[in-house]
mmCIF file of C-alpha atoms in Angstrom:
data_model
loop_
_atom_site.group_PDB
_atom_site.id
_atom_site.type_symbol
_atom_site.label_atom_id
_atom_site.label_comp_id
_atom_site.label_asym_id
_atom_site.label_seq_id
_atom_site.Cartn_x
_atom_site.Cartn_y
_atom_site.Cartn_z
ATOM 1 C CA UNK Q 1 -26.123 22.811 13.506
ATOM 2 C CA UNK Q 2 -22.646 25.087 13.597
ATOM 3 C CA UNK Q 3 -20.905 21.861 13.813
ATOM 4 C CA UNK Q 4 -22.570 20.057 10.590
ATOM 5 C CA UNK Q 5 -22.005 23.613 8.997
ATOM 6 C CA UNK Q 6 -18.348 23.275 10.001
ATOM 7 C CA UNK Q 7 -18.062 19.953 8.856
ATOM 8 C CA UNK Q 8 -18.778 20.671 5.098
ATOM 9 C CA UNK Q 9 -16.833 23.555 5.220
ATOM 10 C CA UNK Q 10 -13.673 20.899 6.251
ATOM 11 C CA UNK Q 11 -14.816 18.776 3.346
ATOM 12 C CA UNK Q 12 -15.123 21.553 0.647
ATOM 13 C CA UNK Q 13 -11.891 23.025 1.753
ATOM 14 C CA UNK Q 14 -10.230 19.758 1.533
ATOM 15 C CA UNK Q 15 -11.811 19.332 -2.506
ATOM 16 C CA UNK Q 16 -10.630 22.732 -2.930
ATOM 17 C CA UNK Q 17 -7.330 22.185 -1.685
ATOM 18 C CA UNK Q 18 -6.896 18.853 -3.777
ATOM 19 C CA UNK Q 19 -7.884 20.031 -6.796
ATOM 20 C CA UNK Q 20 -5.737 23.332 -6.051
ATOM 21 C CA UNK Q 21 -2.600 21.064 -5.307
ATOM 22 C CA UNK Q 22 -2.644 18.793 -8.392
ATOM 23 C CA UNK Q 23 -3.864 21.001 -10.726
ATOM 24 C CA UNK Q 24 -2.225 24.863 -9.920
ATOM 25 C CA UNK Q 25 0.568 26.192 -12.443
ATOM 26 C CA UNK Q 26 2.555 27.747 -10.247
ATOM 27 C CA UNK Q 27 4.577 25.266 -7.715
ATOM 28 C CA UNK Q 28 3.941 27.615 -4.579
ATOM 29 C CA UNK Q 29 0.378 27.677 -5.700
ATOM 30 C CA UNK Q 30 0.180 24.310 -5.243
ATOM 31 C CA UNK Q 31 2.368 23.883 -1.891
ATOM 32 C CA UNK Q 32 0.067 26.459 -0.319
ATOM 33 C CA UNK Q 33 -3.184 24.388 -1.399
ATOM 34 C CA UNK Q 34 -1.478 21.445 0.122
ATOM 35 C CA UNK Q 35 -1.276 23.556 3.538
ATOM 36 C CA UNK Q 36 -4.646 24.059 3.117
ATOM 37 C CA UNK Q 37 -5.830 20.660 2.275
ATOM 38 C CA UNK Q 38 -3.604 18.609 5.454
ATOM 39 C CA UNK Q 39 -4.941 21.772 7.986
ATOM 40 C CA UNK Q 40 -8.308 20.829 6.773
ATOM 41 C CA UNK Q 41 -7.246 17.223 7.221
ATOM 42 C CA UNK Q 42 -6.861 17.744 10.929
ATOM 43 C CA UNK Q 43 -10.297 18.706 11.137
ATOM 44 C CA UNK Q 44 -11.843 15.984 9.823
ATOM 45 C CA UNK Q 45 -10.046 13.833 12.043
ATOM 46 C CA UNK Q 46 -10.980 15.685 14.894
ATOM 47 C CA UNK Q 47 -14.564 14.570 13.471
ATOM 48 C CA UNK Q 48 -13.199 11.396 13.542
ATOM 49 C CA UNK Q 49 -13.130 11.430 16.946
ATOM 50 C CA UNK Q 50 -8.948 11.378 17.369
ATOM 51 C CA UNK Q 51 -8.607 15.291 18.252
ATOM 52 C CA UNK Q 52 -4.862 14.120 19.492
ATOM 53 C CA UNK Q 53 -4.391 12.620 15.983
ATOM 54 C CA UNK Q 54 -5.610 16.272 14.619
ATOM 55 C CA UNK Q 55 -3.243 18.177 16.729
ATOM 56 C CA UNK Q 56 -0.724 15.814 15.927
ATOM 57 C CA UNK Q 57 -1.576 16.381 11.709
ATOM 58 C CA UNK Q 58 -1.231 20.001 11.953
ATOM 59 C CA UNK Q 59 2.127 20.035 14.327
ATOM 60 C CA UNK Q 60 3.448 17.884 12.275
ATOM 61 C CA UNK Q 61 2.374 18.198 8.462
ATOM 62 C CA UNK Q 62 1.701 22.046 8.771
ATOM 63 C CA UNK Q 63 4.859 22.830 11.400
ATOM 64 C CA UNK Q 64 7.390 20.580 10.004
ATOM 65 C CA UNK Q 65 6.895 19.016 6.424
ATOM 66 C CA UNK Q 66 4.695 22.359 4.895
ATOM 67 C CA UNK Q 67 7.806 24.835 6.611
ATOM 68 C CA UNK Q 68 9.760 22.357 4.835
ATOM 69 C CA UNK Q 69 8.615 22.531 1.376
ATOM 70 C CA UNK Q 70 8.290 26.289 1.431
ATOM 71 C CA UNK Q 71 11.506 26.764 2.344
ATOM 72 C CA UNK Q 72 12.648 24.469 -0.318
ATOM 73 C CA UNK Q 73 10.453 25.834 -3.153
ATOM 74 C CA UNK Q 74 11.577 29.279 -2.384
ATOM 75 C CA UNK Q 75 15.769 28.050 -1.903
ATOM 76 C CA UNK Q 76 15.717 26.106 -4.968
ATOM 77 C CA UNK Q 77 14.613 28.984 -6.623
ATOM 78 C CA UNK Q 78 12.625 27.135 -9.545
ATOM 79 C CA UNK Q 79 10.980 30.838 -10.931
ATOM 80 C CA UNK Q 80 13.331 32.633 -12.711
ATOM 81 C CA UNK Q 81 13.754 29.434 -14.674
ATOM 82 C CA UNK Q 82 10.542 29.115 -15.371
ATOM 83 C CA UNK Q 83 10.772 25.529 -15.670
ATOM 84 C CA UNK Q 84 7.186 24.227 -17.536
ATOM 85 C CA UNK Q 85 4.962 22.642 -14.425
ATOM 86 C CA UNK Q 86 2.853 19.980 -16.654
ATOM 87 C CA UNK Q 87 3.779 17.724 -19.395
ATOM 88 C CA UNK Q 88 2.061 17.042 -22.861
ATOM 89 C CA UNK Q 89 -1.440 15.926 -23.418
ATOM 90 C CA UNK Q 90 -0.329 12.520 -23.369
ATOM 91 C CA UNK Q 91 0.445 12.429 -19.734
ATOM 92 C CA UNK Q 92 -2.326 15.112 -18.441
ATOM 93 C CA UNK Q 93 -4.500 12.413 -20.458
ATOM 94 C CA UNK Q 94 -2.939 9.747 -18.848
ATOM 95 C CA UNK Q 95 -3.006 11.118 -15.140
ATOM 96 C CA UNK Q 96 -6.793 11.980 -15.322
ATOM 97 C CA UNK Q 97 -7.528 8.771 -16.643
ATOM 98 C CA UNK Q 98 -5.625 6.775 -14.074
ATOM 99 C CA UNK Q 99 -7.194 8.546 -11.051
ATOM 100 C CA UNK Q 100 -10.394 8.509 -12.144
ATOM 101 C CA UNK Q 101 -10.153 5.211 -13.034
ATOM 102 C CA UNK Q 102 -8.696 4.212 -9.769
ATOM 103 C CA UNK Q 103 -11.036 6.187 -8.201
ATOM 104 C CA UNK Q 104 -14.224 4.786 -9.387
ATOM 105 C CA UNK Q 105 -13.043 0.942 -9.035
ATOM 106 C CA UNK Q 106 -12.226 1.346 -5.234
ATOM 107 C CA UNK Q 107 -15.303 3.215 -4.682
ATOM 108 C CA UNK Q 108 -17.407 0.270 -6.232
ATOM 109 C CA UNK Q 109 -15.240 -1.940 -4.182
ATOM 110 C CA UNK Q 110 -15.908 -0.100 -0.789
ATOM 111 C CA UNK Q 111 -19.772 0.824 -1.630
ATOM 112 C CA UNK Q 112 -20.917 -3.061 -1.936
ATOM 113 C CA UNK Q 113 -19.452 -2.942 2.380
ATOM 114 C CA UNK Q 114 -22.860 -2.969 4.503
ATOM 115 C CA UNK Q 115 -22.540 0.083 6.923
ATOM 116 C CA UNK Q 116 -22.105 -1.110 10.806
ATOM 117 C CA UNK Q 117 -21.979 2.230 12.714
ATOM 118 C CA UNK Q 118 -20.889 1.846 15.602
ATOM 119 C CA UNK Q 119 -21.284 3.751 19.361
ATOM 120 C CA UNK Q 120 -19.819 7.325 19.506
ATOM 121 C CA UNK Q 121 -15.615 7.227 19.982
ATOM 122 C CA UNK Q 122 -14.553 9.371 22.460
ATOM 123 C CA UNK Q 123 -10.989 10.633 22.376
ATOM 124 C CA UNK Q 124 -8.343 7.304 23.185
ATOM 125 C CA UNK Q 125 -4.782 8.596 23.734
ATOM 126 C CA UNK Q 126 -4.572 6.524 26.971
ATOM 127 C CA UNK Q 127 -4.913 3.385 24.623
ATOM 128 C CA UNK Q 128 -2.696 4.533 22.070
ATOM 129 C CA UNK Q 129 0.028 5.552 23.947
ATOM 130 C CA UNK Q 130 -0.219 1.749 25.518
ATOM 131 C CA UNK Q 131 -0.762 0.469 22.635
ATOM 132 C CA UNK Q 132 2.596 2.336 20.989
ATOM 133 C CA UNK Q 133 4.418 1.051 23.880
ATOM 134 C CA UNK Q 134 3.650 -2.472 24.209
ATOM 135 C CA UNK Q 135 2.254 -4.199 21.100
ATOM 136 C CA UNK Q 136 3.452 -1.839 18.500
ATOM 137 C CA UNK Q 137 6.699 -1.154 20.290
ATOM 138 C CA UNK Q 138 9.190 -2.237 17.540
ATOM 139 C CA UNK Q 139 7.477 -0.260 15.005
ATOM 140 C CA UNK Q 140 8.027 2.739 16.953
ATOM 141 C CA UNK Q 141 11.188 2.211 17.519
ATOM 142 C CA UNK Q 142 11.763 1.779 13.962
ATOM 143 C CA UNK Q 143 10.454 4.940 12.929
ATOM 144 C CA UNK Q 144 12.312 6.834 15.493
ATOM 145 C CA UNK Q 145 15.132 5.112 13.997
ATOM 146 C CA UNK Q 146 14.125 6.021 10.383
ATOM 147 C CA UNK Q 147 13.944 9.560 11.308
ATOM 148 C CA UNK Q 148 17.337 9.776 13.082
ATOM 149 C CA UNK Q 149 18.801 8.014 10.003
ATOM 150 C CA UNK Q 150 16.711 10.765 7.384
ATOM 151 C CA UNK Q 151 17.839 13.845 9.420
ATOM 152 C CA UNK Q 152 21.702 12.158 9.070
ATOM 153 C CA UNK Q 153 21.572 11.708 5.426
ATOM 154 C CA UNK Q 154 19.666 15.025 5.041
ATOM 155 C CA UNK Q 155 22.757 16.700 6.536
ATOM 156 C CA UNK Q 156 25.533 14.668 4.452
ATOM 157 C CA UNK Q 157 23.808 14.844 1.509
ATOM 158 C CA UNK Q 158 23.836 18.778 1.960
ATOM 159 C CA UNK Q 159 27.291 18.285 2.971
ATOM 160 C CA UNK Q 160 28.797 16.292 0.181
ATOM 161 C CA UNK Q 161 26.894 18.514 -2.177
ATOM 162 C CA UNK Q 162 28.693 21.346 -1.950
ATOM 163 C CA UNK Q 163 31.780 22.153 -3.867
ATOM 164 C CA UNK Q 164 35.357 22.397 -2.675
ATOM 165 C CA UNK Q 165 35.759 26.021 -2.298
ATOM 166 C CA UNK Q 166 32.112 26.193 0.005
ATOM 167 C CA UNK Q 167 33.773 23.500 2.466
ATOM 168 C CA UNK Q 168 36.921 25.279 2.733
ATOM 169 C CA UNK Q 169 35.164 28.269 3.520
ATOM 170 C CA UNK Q 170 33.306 26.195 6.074
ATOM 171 C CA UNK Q 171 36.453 25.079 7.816
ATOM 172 C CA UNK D 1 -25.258 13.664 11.481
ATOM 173 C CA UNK D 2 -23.130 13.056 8.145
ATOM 174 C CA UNK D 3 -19.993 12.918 9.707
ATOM 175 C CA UNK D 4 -21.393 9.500 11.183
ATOM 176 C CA UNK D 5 -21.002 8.124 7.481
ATOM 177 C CA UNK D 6 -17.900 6.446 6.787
ATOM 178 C CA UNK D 7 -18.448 6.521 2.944
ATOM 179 C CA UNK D 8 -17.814 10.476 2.990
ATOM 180 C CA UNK D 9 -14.756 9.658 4.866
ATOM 181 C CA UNK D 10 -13.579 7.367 2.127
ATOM 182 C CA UNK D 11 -14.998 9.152 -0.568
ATOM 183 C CA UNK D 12 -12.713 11.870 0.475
ATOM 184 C CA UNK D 13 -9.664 9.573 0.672
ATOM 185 C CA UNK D 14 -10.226 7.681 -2.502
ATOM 186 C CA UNK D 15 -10.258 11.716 -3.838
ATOM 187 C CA UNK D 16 -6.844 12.383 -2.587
ATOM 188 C CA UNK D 17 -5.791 9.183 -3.913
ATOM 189 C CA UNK D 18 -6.989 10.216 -7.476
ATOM 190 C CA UNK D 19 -5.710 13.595 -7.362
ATOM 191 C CA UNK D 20 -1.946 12.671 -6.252
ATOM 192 C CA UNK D 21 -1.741 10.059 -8.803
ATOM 193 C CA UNK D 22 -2.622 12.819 -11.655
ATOM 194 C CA UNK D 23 -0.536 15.302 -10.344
ATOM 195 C CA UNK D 24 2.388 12.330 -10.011
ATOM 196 C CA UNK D 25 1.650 11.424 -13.410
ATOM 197 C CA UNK D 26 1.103 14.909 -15.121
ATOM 198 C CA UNK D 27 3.836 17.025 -13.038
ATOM 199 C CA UNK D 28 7.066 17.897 -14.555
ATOM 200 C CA UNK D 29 9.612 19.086 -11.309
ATOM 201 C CA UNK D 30 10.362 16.857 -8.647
ATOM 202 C CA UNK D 31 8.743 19.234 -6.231
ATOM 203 C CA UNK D 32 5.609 19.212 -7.892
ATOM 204 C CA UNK D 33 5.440 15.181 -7.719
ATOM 205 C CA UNK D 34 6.937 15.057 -4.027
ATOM 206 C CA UNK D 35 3.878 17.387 -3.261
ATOM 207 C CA UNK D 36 1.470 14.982 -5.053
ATOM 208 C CA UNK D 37 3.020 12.262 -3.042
ATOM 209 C CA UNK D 38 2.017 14.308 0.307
ATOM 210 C CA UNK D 39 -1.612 13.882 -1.126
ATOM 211 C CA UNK D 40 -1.332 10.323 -1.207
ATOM 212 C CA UNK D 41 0.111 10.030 2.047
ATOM 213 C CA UNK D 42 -2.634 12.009 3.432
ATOM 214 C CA UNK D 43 -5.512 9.935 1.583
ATOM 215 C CA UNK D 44 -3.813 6.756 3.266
ATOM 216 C CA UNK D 45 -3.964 8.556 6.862
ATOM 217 C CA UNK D 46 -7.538 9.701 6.498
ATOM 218 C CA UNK D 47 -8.673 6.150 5.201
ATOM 219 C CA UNK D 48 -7.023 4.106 7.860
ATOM 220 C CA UNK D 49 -8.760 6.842 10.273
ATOM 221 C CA UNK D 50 -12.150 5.981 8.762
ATOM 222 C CA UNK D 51 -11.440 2.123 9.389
ATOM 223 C CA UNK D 52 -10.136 2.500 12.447
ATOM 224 C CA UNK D 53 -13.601 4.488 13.520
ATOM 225 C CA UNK D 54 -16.546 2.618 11.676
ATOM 226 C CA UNK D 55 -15.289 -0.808 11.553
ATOM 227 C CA UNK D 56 -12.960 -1.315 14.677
ATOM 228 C CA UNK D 57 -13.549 -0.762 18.160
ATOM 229 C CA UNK D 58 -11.308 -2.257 20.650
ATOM 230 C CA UNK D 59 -8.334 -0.586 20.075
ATOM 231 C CA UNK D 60 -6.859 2.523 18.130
ATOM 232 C CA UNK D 61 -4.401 0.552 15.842
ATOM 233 C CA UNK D 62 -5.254 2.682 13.225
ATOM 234 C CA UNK D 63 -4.580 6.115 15.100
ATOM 235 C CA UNK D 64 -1.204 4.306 15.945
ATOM 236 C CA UNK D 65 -0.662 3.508 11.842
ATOM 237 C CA UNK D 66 -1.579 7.005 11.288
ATOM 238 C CA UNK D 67 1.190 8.499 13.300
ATOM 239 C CA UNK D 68 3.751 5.836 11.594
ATOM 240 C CA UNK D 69 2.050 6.909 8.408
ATOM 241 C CA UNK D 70 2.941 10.806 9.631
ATOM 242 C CA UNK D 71 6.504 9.969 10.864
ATOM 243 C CA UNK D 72 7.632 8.296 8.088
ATOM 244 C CA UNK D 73 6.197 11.032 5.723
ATOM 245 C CA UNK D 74 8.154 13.759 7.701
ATOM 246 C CA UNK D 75 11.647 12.121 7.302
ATOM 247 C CA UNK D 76 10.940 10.947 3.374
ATOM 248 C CA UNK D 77 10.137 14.484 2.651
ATOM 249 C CA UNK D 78 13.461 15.657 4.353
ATOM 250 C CA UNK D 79 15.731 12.779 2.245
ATOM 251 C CA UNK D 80 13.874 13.936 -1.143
ATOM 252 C CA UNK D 81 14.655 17.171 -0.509
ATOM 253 C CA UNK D 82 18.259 17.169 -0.025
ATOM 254 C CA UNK D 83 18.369 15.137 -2.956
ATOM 255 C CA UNK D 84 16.506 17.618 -4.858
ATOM 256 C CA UNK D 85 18.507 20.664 -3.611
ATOM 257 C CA UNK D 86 21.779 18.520 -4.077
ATOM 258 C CA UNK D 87 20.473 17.630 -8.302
ATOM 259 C CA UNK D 88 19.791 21.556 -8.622
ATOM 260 C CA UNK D 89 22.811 22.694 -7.400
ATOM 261 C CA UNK D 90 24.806 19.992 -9.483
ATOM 262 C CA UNK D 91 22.522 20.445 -12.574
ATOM 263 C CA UNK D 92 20.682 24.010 -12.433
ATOM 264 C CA UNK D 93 17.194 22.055 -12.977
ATOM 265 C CA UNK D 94 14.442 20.360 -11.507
ATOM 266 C CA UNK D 95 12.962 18.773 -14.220
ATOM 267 C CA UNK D 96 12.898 15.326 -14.572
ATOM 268 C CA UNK D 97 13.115 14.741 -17.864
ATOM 269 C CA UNK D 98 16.631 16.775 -17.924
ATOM 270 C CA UNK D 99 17.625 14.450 -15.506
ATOM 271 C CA UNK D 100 19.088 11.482 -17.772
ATOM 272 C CA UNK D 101 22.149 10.789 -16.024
ATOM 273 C CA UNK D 102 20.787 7.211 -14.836
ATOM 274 C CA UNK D 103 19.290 6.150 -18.202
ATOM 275 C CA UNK D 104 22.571 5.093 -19.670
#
């Protein structure tokens, strides 16, 4: 009972937090509904059956990428600009039409499926972490090595960026 | 129990997927599509979740695709935003259609 009550909770908070990030004026607004929305995201996979894979959502969405983007919304300082957030008609038009168009085409592709339901899924981390390490090992490796190469151009593109008088300062 | 239904699941997902592409579409700064983007991303994770549950049982190769799915998002969102932060200090804007320097 709590946990069906709990469950559409999750899935209202995640409508509420889409809706909130695509549609908000303000761009912290918007970051702040996306918080909501991937924390809520967690949850549901935790439904899933996968509570590692929630754990693993909020460490890494809400710790690293949110922290990220609300550190960057408030350093690059878009407010006393006041740059305008949405574009004409044309391309609010344009937006809604595409995603509800998109949306209503995959969902009669996916509701023509017949439903196989199958046992209850406990939690599989021994499996996965096999699995990551033996079939899937070059992909992992890959990624690692995506992420060291990100963090390095992160820090030389914030490097090179800055003007002559900042890096003397530096040194 | 409804949370033995996959079509809520992808319901959900195919929602995300609509609202990023709006917001991509409809957004003016490049923070407000790189959030959009994050939607996407997290529609992708949440339907390869729901396949991974209802339709596959041996192993958890979509748990695994989800944390690729998470990694990669992490570092893309670190790259766009030095990029950003590098364009606003060079130009003093964040808009994209002030941004015509590659158009020619």
């Amino acid at each position: 009972m709590i946990g069906k009550a709990v469950f559409w909770i999750v899935v209202l908070l995640i409508i509420v937090g889409g809706l909130g990030a695509c549609l908000s004026n303000s761009l912290i607004y918007a970051v702040l509904f996306l918080l909501l929305l991937m924390g809520s995201v967690g949850g549901l996979y935790v439904y899933l059956g996968s509570p590692f894979l929630g754990m693993m959502q909020i460490l890494i969405y809400l710790g690293a990428v949110g922290i990220l983007l609300v550190f960057s919304v408030m350093l690059a300082g878009p407010f006393w600009f006041k740059p305008k957030e949405r574009g004409g008609f044309l391309k609010i038009g344009i937006g809604f039409v595409l995603g509800l168009g998109v949306i209503l085409v995959l969902w009669k592709g996916i509701s023509e499926y017949e439903i196989r339901i199958g046992p209850e899924r406990v939690s599989q981390v021994d499996k996965l972490g096999k699995l990551l390490l033996t079939e899937y090992a070059l992909p992992f490796e890959l990624v690692s090595l995506l992420i060291v190469i990100s963090i390095i151009g992160a820090i030389m593109l914030g490097i090179l960026g800055r003007k002559k008088e900042e890096k003397d300062a530096l040194e | 129990m409804p949370w033995n239904d996959p079509r809520i699941f992808q319901l959900l997902s195919l929602f995300l997927l609509g609202c990023g592409l709006m917001g991509l579409i409809s957004r003016r700064t490049f923070l407000g599509m790189l959030i959009s983007f994050e939607l996407i991303l997290n529609g992708a994770g949440l339907n390869l979740m729901t396949v991974d549950r209802f339709f596959h049982q041996d192993l958890p190769r979509g748990e695994a695709f989800t944390l690729f799915i998470m990694g990669v998002a992490a570092s893309e969102t670190a790259v766009v935003l030095a990029i950003m932060i590098l364009l606003f200090r060079r130009y003093k804007t964040i808009e994209e259609e002030k941004l015509r320097g590659l158009k020619g």
